PDB file of C-alpha atoms and ligand atoms in Angstrom:
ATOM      1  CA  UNK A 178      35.252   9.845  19.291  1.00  0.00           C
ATOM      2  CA  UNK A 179      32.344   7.138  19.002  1.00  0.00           C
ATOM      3  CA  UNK A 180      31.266   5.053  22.125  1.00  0.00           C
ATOM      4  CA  UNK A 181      30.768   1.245  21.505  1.00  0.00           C
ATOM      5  CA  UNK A 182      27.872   1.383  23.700  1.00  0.00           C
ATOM      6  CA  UNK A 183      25.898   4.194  22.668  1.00  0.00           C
ATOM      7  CA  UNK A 184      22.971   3.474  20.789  1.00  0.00           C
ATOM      8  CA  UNK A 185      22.990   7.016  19.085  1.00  0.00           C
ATOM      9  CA  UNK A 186      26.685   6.787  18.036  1.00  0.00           C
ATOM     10  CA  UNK A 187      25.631   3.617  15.923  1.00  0.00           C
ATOM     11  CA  UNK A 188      22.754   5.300  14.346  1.00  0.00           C
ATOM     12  CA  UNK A 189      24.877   8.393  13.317  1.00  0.00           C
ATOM     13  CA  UNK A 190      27.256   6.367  11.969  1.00  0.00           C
ATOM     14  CA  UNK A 191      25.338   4.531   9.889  1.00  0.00           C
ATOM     15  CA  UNK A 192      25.587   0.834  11.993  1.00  0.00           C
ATOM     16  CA  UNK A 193      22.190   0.805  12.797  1.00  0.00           C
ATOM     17  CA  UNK A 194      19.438   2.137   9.809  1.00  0.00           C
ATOM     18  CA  UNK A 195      17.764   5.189  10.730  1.00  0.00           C
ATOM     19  CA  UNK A 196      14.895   7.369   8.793  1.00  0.00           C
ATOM     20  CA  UNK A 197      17.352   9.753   7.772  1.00  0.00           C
ATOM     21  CA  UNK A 198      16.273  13.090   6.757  1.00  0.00           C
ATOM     22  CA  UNK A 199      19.741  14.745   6.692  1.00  0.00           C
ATOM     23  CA  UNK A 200      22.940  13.631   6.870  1.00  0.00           C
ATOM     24  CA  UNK A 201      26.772  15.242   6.162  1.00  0.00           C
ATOM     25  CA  UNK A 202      30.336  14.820   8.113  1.00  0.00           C
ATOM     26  CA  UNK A 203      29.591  15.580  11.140  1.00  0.00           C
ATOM     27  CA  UNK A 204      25.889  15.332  11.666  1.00  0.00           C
ATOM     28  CA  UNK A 205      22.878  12.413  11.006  1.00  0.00           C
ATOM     29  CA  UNK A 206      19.131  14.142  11.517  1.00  0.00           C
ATOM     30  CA  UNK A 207      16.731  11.237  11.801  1.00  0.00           C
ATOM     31  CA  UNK A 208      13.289  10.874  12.665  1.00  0.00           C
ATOM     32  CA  UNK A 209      12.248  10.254  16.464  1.00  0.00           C
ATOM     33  CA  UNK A 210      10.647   6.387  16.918  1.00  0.00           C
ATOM     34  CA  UNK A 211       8.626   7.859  19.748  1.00  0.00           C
ATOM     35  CA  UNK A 212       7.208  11.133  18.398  1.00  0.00           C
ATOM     36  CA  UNK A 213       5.329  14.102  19.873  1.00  0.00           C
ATOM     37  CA  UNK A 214       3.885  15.150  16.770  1.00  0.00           C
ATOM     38  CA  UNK A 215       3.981  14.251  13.152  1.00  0.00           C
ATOM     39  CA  UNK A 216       7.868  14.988  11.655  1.00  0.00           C
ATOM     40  CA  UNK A 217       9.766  14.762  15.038  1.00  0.00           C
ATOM     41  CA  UNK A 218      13.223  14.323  14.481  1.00  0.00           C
ATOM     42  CA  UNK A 219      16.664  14.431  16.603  1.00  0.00           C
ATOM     43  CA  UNK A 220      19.810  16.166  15.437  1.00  0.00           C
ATOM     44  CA  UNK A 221      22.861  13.438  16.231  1.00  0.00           C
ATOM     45  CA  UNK A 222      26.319  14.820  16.240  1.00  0.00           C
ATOM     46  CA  UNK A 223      28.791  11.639  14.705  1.00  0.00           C
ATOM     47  CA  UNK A 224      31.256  11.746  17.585  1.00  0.00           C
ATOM     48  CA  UNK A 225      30.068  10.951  20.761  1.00  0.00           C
ATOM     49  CA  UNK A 226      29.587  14.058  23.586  1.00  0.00           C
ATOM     50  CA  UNK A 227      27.040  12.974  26.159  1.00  0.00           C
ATOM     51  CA  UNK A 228      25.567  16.267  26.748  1.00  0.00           C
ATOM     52  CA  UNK A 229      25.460  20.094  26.151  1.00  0.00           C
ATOM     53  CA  UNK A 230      28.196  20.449  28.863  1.00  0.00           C
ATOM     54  CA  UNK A 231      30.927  18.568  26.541  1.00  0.00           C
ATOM     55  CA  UNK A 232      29.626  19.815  23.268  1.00  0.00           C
ATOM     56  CA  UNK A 233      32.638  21.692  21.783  1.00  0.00           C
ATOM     57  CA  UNK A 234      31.678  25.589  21.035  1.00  0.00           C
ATOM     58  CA  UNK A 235      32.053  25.071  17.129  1.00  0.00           C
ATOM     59  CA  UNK A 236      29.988  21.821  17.455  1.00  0.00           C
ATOM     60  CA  UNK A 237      27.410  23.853  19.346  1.00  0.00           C
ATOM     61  CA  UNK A 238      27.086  26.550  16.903  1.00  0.00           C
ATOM     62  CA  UNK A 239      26.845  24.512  13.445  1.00  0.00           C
ATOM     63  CA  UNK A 240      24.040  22.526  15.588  1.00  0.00           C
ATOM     64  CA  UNK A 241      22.002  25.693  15.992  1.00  0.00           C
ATOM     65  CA  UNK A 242      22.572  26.627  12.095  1.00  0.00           C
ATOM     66  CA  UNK A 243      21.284  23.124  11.344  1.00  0.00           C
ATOM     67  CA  UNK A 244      18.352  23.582  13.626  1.00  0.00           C
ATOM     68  CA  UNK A 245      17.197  26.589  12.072  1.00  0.00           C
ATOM     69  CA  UNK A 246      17.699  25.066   8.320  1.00  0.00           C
ATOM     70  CA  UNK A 247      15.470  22.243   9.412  1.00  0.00           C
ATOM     71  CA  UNK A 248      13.373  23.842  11.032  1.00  0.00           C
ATOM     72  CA  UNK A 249      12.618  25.780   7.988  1.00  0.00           C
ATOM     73  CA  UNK A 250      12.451  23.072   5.259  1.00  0.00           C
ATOM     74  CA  UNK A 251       9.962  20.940   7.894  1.00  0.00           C
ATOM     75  CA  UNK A 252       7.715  23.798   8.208  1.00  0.00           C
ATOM     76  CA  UNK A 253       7.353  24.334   4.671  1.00  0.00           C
ATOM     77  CA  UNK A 254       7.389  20.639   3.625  1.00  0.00           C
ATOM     78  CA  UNK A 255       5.040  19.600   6.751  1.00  0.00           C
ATOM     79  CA  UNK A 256       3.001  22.806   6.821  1.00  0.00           C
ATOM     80  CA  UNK A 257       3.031  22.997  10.800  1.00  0.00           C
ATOM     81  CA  UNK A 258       1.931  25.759  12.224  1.00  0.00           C
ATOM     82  CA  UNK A 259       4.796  26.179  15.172  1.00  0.00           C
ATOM     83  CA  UNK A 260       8.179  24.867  16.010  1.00  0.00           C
ATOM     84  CA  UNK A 261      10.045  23.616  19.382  1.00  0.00           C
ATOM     85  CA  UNK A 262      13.669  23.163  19.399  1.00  0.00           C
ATOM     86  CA  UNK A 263      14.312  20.763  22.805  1.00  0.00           C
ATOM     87  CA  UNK A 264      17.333  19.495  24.260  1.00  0.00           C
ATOM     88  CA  UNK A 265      17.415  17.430  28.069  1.00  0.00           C
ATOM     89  CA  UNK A 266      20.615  17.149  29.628  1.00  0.00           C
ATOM     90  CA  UNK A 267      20.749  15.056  33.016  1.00  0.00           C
ATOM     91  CA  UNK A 268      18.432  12.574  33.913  1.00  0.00           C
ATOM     92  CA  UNK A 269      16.201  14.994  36.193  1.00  0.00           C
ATOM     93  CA  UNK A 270      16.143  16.984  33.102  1.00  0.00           C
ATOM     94  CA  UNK A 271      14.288  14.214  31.042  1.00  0.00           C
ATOM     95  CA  UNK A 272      17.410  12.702  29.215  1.00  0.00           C
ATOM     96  CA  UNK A 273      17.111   9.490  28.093  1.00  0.00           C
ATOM     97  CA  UNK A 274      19.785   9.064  26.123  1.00  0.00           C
ATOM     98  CA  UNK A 275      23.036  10.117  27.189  1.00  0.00           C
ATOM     99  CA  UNK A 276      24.582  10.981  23.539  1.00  0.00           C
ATOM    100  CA  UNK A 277      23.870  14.975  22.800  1.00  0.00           C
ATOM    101  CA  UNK A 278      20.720  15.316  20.593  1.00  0.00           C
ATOM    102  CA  UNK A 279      18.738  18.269  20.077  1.00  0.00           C
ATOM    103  CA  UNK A 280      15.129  17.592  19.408  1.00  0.00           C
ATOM    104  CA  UNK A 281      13.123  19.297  16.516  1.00  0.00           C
ATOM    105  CA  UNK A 282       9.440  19.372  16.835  1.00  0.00           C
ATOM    106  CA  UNK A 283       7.067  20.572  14.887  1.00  0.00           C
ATOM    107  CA  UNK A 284       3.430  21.932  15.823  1.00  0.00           C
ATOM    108  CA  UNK A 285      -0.015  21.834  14.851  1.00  0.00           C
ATOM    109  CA  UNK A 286      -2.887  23.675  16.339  1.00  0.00           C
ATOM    110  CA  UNK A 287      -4.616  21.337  17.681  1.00  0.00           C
ATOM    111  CA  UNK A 288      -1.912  18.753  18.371  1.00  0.00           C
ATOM    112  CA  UNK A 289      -2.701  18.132  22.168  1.00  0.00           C
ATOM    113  CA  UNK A 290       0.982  18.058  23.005  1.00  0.00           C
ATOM    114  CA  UNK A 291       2.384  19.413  26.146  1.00  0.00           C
ATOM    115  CA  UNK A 292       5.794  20.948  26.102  1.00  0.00           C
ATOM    116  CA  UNK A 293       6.703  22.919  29.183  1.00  0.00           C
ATOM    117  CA  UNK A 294       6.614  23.504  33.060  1.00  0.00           C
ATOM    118  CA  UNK A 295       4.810  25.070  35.336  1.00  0.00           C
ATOM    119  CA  UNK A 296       5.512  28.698  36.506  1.00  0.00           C
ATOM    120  CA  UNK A 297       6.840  29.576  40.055  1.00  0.00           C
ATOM    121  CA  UNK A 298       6.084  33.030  41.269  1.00  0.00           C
ATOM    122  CA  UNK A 299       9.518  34.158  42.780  1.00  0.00           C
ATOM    123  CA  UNK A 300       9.634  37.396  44.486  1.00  0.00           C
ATOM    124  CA  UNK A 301      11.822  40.337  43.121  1.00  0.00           C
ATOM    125  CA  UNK A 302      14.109  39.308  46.475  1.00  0.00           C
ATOM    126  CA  UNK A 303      14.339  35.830  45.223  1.00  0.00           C
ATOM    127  CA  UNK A 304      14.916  36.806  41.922  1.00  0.00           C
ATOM    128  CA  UNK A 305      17.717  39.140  43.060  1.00  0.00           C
ATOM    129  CA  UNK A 306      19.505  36.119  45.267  1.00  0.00           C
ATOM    130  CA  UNK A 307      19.113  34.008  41.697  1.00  0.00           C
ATOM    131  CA  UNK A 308      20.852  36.615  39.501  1.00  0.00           C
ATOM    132  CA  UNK A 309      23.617  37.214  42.192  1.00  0.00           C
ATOM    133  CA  UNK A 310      24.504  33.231  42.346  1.00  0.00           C
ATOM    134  CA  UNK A 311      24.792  33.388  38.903  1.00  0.00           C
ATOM    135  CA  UNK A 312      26.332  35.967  38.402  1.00  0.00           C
TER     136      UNK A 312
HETATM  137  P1  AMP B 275      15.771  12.410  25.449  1.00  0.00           P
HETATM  138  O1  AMP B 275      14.655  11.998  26.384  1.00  0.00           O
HETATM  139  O2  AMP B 275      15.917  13.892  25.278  1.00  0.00           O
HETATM  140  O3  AMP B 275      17.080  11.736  25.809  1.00  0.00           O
HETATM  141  O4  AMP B 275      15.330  11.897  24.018  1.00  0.00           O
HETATM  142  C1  AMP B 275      15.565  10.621  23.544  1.00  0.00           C
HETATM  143  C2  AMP B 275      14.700  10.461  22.318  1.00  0.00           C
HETATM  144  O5  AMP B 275      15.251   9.445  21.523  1.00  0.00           O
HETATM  145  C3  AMP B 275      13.256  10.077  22.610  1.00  0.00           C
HETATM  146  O6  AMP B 275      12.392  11.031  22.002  1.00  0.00           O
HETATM  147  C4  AMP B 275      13.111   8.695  21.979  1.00  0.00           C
HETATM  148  O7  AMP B 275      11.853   8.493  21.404  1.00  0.00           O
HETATM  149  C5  AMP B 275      14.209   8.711  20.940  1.00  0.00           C
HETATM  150  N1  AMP B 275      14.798   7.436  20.583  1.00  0.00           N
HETATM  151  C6  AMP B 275      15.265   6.490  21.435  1.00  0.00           C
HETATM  152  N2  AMP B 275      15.798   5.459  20.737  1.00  0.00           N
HETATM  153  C7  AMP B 275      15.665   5.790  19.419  1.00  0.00           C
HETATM  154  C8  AMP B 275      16.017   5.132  18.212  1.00  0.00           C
HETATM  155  N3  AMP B 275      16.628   3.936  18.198  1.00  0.00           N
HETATM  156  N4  AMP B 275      15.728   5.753  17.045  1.00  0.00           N
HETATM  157  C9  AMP B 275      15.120   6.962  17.039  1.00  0.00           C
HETATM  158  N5  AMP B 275      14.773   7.622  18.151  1.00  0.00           N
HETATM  159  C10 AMP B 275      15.023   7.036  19.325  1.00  0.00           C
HETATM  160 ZN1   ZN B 276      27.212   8.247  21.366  1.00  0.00          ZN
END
Protein backbone atom coordinates (compact mmCIF):
# COMPACT_ATOMS: atom_id res chain seq x y z
CA UNK A 1 0.00 0.00 0.00
CA UNK A 2 2.73 2.73 -0.99
CA UNK A 3 1.78 5.72 -3.32
CA UNK A 4 4.34 6.51 -6.14
CA UNK A 5 3.74 10.05 -5.53
CA UNK A 6 3.94 10.55 -1.98
CA UNK A 7 6.93 12.05 -0.76
CA UNK A 8 6.49 10.42 2.79
CA UNK A 9 5.92 6.88 1.40
CA UNK A 10 9.54 7.19 -0.17
CA UNK A 11 11.08 8.35 2.98
CA UNK A 12 9.49 5.46 5.05
CA UNK A 13 10.58 3.17 2.77
CA UNK A 14 13.86 3.95 2.69
CA UNK A 15 13.96 5.61 -1.23
CA UNK A 16 14.72 8.82 -0.10
CA UNK A 17 17.47 9.17 3.15
CA UNK A 18 15.93 10.45 6.14
CA UNK A 19 17.50 11.31 9.82
CA UNK A 20 16.13 8.29 11.15
CA UNK A 21 15.69 7.98 14.76
CA UNK A 22 13.53 4.80 14.74
CA UNK A 23 12.66 2.51 12.40
CA UNK A 24 10.87 -1.31 12.39
CA UNK A 25 8.14 -3.07 9.91
CA UNK A 26 5.73 -0.95 9.88
CA UNK A 27 6.94 2.40 11.05
CA UNK A 28 10.10 5.05 10.04
CA UNK A 29 10.36 8.05 12.91
CA UNK A 30 12.54 10.72 11.36
CA UNK A 31 13.43 14.07 12.21
CA UNK A 32 11.23 17.11 10.88
CA UNK A 33 13.43 19.41 8.12
CA UNK A 34 11.33 22.32 9.30
CA UNK A 35 11.33 22.11 13.11
CA UNK A 36 9.48 23.88 15.93
CA UNK A 37 11.94 23.16 18.43
CA UNK A 38 15.13 21.27 18.80
CA UNK A 39 14.36 17.14 18.29
CA UNK A 40 11.10 17.49 16.21
CA UNK A 41 10.36 14.45 14.57
CA UNK A 42 7.28 12.79 12.53
CA UNK A 43 6.06 9.26 13.07
CA UNK A 44 5.57 7.73 9.22
CA UNK A 45 3.49 4.65 8.95
CA UNK A 46 5.25 2.41 5.71
CA UNK A 47 1.98 1.96 3.84
CA UNK A 48 0.40 4.82 2.63
CA UNK A 49 -3.11 6.16 4.55
CA UNK A 50 -3.54 9.85 3.85
CA UNK A 51 -5.03 10.74 7.07
CA UNK A 52 -6.41 9.77 10.56
CA UNK A 53 -9.78 8.95 8.83
CA UNK A 54 -8.16 5.82 6.85
CA UNK A 55 -5.73 4.85 9.52
CA UNK A 56 -6.72 1.22 10.33
CA UNK A 57 -7.68 0.85 14.28
CA UNK A 58 -4.56 -1.50 14.96
CA UNK A 59 -2.38 0.99 12.96
CA UNK A 60 -3.80 3.73 15.14
CA UNK A 61 -3.12 2.14 18.36
CA UNK A 62 0.65 0.84 17.86
CA UNK A 63 1.10 4.68 16.65
CA UNK A 64 0.05 5.95 20.05
CA UNK A 65 2.36 3.17 21.88
CA UNK A 66 5.19 4.48 19.69
CA UNK A 67 4.38 8.03 20.56
CA UNK A 68 4.56 7.55 24.10
CA UNK A 69 8.00 5.38 23.82
CA UNK A 70 9.45 8.33 22.00
CA UNK A 71 8.26 10.62 23.70
CA UNK A 72 9.95 9.20 26.65
CA UNK A 73 13.46 8.36 25.31
CA UNK A 74 13.48 12.24 23.69
CA UNK A 75 12.73 13.69 26.95
CA UNK A 76 15.34 11.95 28.71
CA UNK A 77 17.96 12.06 25.90
CA UNK A 78 17.00 15.88 24.98
CA UNK A 79 16.19 16.96 28.53
CA UNK A 80 13.01 19.08 27.39
CA UNK A 81 10.99 20.23 29.72
CA UNK A 82 7.36 19.43 27.93
CA UNK A 83 6.00 17.38 25.13
CA UNK A 84 3.27 17.94 22.19
CA UNK A 85 2.02 15.09 20.28
CA UNK A 86 0.32 16.89 16.87
CA UNK A 87 -1.39 15.47 14.06
CA UNK A 88 -3.34 17.88 11.04
CA UNK A 89 -5.69 16.18 8.95
CA UNK A 90 -7.33 18.33 6.02
CA UNK A 91 -5.86 21.18 4.59
CA UNK A 92 -7.92 23.78 6.84
CA UNK A 93 -6.49 21.76 9.55
CA UNK A 94 -2.79 22.67 8.65
CA UNK A 95 -1.89 19.42 6.66
CA UNK A 96 0.68 19.66 4.42
CA UNK A 97 1.33 16.49 3.58
CA UNK A 98 -1.31 14.22 2.77
CA UNK A 99 0.45 10.80 4.04
CA UNK A 100 -0.66 10.21 7.97
CA UNK A 101 2.14 11.50 10.29
CA UNK A 102 1.88 12.27 13.79
CA UNK A 103 4.18 14.97 14.95
CA UNK A 104 6.37 14.70 18.17
CA UNK A 105 7.57 17.86 19.67
CA UNK A 106 9.43 18.49 22.31
CA UNK A 107 9.50 21.71 24.68
CA UNK A 108 11.68 24.00 26.36
CA UNK A 109 10.78 26.80 28.63
CA UNK A 110 11.60 29.39 26.94
CA UNK A 111 11.25 28.06 23.39
CA UNK A 112 8.95 30.91 21.96
CA UNK A 113 6.86 28.38 20.09
CA UNK A 114 3.20 28.69 19.63
CA UNK A 115 1.11 25.60 19.52
CA UNK A 116 -2.60 26.17 19.81
CA UNK A 117 -5.85 28.25 19.08
CA UNK A 118 -7.65 30.66 20.43
CA UNK A 119 -10.63 30.04 22.83
CA UNK A 120 -14.33 30.73 21.86
CA UNK A 121 -16.67 31.35 24.72
CA UNK A 122 -19.77 29.16 23.75
CA UNK A 123 -22.73 29.38 25.89
CA UNK A 124 -24.01 26.29 27.91
CA UNK A 125 -27.01 26.46 25.00
CA UNK A 126 -24.42 26.25 22.36
CA UNK A 127 -22.59 23.79 24.02
CA UNK A 128 -25.74 21.68 24.46
CA UNK A 129 -26.67 22.01 20.43
CA UNK A 130 -22.72 20.78 19.96
CA UNK A 131 -23.01 17.66 22.16
CA UNK A 132 -26.49 16.77 20.64
CA UNK A 133 -25.00 16.89 16.84
CA UNK A 134 -22.54 14.74 17.97
CA UNK A 135 -24.05 12.72 19.68
P1 LIG B 1 1.82 18.75 8.32
O1 LIG B 1 1.75 20.25 8.13
O2 LIG B 1 1.16 18.25 9.57
O3 LIG B 1 1.35 18.01 7.08
O4 LIG B 1 3.35 18.42 8.53
C1 LIG B 1 4.25 18.22 7.51
C2 LIG B 1 5.62 18.28 8.13
O5 LIG B 1 6.52 17.59 7.30
C3 LIG B 1 6.17 19.69 8.31
O6 LIG B 1 6.51 19.88 9.68
C4 LIG B 1 7.40 19.73 7.41
O7 LIG B 1 8.44 20.48 7.95
C5 LIG B 1 7.75 18.26 7.30
N1 LIG B 1 8.42 17.83 6.09
C6 LIG B 1 8.04 18.10 4.81
N2 LIG B 1 8.87 17.48 3.94
C7 LIG B 1 9.78 16.80 4.71
C8 LIG B 1 10.89 15.98 4.39
N3 LIG B 1 11.25 15.71 3.13
N4 LIG B 1 11.60 15.46 5.42
C9 LIG B 1 11.25 15.72 6.70
N5 LIG B 1 10.21 16.49 7.04
C10 LIG B 1 9.49 17.04 6.06
ZN1 LIG C 1 2.42 7.99 1.33
Amino acid sequence: MKNENCIFCKIANGEIPSKTLYEDEEFRVILDLGPATKGHALILPKNHFANLYELPDETAAKVMRLAKKMAGTMTEKLGCDGFNLVQNNGECAGQTVFHFHMHLIPRYEGDGQKIGWKPGEPTQEELEEIRKQIL
